[in-house]
mmCIF file of C-alpha atoms in Angstrom:
data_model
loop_
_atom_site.group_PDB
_atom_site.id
_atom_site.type_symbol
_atom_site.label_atom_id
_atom_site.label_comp_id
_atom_site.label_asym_id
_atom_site.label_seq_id
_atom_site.Cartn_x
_atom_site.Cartn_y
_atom_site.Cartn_z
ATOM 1 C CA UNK A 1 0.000 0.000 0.000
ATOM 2 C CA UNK A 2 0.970 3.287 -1.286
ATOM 3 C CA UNK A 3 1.653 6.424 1.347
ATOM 4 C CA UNK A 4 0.694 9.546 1.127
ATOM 5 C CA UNK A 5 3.902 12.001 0.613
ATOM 6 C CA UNK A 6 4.392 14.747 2.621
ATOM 7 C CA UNK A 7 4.914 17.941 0.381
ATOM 8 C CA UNK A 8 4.971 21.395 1.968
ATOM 9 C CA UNK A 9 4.677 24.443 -1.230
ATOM 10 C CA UNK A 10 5.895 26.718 1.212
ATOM 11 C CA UNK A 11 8.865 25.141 1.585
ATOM 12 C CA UNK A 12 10.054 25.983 -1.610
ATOM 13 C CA UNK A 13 9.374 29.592 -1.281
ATOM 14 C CA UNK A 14 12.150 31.524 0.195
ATOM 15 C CA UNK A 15 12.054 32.996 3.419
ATOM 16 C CA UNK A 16 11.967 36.832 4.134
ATOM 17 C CA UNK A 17 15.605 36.462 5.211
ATOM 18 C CA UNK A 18 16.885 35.356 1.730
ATOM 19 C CA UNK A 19 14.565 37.704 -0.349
ATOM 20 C CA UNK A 20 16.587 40.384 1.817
ATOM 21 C CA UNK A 21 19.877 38.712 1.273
ATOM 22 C CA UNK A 22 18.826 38.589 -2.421
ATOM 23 C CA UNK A 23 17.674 41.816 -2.787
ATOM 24 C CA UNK A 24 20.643 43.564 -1.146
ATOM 25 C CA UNK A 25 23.097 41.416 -3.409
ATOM 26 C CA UNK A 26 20.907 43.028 -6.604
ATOM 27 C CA UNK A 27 21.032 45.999 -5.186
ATOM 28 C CA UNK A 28 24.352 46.957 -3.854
ATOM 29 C CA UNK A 29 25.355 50.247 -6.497
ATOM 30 C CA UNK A 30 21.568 51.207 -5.464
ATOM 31 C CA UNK A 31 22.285 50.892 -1.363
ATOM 32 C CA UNK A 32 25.261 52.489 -1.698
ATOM 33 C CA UNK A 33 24.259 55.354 -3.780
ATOM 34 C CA UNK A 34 20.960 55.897 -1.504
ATOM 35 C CA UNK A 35 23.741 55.184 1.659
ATOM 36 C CA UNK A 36 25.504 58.533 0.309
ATOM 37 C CA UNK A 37 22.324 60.527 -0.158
ATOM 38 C CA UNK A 38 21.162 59.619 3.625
ATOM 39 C CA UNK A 39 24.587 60.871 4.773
ATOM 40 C CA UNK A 40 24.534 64.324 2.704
ATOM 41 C CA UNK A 41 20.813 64.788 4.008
ATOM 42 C CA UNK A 42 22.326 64.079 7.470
ATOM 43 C CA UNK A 43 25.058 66.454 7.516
ATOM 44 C CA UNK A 44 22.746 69.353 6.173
ATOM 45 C CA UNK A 45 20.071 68.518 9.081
ATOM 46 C CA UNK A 46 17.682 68.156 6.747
ATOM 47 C CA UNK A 47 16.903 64.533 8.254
ATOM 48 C CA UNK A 48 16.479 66.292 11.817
ATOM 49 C CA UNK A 49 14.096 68.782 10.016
ATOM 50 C CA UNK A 50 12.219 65.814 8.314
ATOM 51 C CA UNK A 51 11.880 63.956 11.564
ATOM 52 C CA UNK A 52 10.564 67.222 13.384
ATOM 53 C CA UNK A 53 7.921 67.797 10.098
ATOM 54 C CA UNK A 54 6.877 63.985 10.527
ATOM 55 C CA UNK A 55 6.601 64.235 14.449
ATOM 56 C CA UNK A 56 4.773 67.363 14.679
ATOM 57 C CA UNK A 57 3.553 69.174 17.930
ATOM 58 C CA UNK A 58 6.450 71.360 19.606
ATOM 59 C CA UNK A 59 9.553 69.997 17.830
ATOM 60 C CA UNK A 60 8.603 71.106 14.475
ATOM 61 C CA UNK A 61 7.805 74.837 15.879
ATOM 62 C CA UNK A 62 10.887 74.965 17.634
ATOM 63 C CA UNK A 63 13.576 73.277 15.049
ATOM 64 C CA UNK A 64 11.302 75.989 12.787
ATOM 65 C CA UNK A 65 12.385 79.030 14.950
ATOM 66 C CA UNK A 66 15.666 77.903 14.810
ATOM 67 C CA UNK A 67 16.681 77.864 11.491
ATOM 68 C CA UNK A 68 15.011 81.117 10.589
ATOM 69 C CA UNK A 69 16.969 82.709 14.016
ATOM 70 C CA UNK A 70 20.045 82.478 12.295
ATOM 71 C CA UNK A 71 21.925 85.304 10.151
ATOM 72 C CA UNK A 72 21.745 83.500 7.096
ATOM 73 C CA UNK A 73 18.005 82.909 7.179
ATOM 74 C CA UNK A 74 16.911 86.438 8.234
ATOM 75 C CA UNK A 75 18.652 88.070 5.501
ATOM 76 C CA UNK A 76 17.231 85.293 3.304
ATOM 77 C CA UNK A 77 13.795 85.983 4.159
ATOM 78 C CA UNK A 78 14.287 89.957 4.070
ATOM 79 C CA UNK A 79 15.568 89.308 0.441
ATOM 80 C CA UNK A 80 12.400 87.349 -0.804
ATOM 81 C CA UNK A 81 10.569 90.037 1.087
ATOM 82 C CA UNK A 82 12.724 92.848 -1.321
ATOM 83 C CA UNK A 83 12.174 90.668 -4.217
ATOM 84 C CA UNK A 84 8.321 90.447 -3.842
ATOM 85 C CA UNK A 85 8.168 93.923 -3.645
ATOM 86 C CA UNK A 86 9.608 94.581 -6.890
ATOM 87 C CA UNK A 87 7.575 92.289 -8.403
ATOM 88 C CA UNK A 88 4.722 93.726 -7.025
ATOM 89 C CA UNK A 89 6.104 96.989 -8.646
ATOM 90 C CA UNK A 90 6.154 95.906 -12.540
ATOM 91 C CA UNK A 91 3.270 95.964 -14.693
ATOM 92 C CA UNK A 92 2.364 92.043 -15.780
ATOM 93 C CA UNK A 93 1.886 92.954 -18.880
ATOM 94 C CA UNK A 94 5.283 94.936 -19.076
ATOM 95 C CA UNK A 95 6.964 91.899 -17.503
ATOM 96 C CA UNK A 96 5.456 89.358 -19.753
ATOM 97 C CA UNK A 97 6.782 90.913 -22.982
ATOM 98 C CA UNK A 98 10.340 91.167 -21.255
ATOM 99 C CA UNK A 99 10.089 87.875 -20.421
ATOM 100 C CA UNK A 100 8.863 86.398 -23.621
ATOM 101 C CA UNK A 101 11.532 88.447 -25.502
ATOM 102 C CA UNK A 102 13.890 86.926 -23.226
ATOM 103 C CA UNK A 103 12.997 83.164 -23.966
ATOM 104 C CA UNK A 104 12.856 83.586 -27.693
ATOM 105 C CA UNK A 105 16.740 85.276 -27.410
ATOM 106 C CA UNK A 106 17.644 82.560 -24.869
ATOM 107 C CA UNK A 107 15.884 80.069 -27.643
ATOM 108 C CA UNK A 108 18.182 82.004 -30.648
ATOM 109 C CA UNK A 109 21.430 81.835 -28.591
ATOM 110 C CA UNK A 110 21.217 78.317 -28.037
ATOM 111 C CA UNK A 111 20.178 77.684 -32.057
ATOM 112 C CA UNK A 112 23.220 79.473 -33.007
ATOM 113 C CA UNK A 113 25.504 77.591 -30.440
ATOM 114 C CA UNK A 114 23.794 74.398 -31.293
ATOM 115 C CA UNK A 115 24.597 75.014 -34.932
ATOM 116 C CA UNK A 116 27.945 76.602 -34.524
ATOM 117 C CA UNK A 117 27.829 80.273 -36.313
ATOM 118 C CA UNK A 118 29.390 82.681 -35.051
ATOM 119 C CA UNK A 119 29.178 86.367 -35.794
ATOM 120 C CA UNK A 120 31.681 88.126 -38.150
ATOM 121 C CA UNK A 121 32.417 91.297 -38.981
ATOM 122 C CA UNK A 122 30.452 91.544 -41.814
ATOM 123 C CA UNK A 123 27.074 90.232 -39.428
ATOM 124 C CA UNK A 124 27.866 92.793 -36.748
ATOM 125 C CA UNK A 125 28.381 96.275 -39.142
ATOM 126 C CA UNK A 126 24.765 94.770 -40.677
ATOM 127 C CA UNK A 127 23.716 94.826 -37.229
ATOM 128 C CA UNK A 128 23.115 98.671 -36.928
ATOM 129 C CA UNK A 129 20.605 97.821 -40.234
ATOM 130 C CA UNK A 130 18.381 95.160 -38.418
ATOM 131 C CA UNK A 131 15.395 96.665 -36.773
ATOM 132 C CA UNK A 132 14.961 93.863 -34.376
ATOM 133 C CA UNK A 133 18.252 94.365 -32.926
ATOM 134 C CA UNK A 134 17.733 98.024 -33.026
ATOM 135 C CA UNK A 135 14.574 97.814 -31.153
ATOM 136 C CA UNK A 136 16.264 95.290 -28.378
ATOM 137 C CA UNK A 137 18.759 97.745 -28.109
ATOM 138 C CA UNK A 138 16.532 100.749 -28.127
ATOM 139 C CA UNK A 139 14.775 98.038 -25.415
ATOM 140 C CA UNK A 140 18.165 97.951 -23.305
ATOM 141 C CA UNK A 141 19.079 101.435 -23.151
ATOM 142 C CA UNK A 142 15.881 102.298 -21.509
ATOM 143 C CA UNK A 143 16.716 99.256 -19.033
ATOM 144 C CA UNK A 144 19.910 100.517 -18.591
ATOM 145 C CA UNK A 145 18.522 104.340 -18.386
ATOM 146 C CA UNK A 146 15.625 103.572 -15.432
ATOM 147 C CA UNK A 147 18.328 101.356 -13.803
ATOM 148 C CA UNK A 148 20.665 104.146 -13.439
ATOM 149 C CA UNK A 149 18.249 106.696 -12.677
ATOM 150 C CA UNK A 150 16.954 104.035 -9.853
ATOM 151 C CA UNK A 151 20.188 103.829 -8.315
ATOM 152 C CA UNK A 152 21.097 107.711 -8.547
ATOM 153 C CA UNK A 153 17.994 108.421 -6.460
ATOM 154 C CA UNK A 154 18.940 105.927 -3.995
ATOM 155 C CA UNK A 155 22.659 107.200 -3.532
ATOM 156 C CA UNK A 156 20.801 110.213 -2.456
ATOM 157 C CA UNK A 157 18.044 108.771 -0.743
ATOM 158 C CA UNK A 158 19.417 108.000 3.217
ATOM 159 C CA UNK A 159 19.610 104.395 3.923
ATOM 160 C CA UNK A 160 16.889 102.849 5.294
ATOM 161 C CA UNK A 161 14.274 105.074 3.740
ATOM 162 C CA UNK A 162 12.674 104.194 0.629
ATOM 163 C CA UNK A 163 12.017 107.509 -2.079
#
């Protein structure tokens, strides 16, 4: 008579200690790589920030106060502060057209780079001709003319006071 075998399927299937042990053996460049990252986030404190963000409550207020107490992060702040305000100062409209001038130059730059031309004597005496670059220039002078007047009036303007 026959008996039955014993077969256990789960046998086969690793356990969770050898999918580890596989996994880190695929993985090594990868754990060493992400091994570097955790150190560099380490030594900038941005893990102690992270840890403060994830455990809330008085920590995070604290560590928060901290970092914006020191030199660096005051004058930081009062910068962005600066920068909104002269943002707030410039007509959209105004800034849009800069802006989009801006790309399409950055755009033609590149082209030319990309392609290799360069400019020779001939292209820059035909310059004074071409109304585009006459109008950028026309465009840059008055950049150049507000920007000068700007910081004339604040040479005479005592610090700390805004004209």
């Amino acid at each position: 008579m026959a008996h039955a075998i014993e077969f256990d399927a789960r046998a086969l299937r690793p356990t969770p200690e050898q999918k580890v042990a596989a996994g880190t053996a695929e993985s090594a460049d990868a754990l060493v790589e992400a091994l570097e990252l955790l150190r560099e986030l380490h030594e900038h404190k941005v893990l102690h920030t992270l840890v403060r963000v994830v455990q809330g409550g008085e920590g995070l207020a604290f560590h928060a106060l901290e970092i914006f107490n020191e030199p660096g992060s005051v004058r930081a702040v009062r910068n962005l502060l600066e920068l909104v305000k002269a943002l707030g100062s410039i007509e959209p409209e105004a800034l849009g057209a800069v802006t989009g001038a801006l790309n399409k130059g950055v755009r033609e730059g590149a082209r030319r780079v990309g392609a290799g031309e360069r400019a020779g004597l001939g292209e820059l005496l035909s310059l004074a001709r071409d109304p585009d670059v006459g109008l950028a220039l026309g465009a840059m002078i008055g950049v150049l003319r507000g920007f000068g007047q700007a910081l004339r009036e604040s040479q005479s303007t005592p610090p700390g006071t805004h004209p």
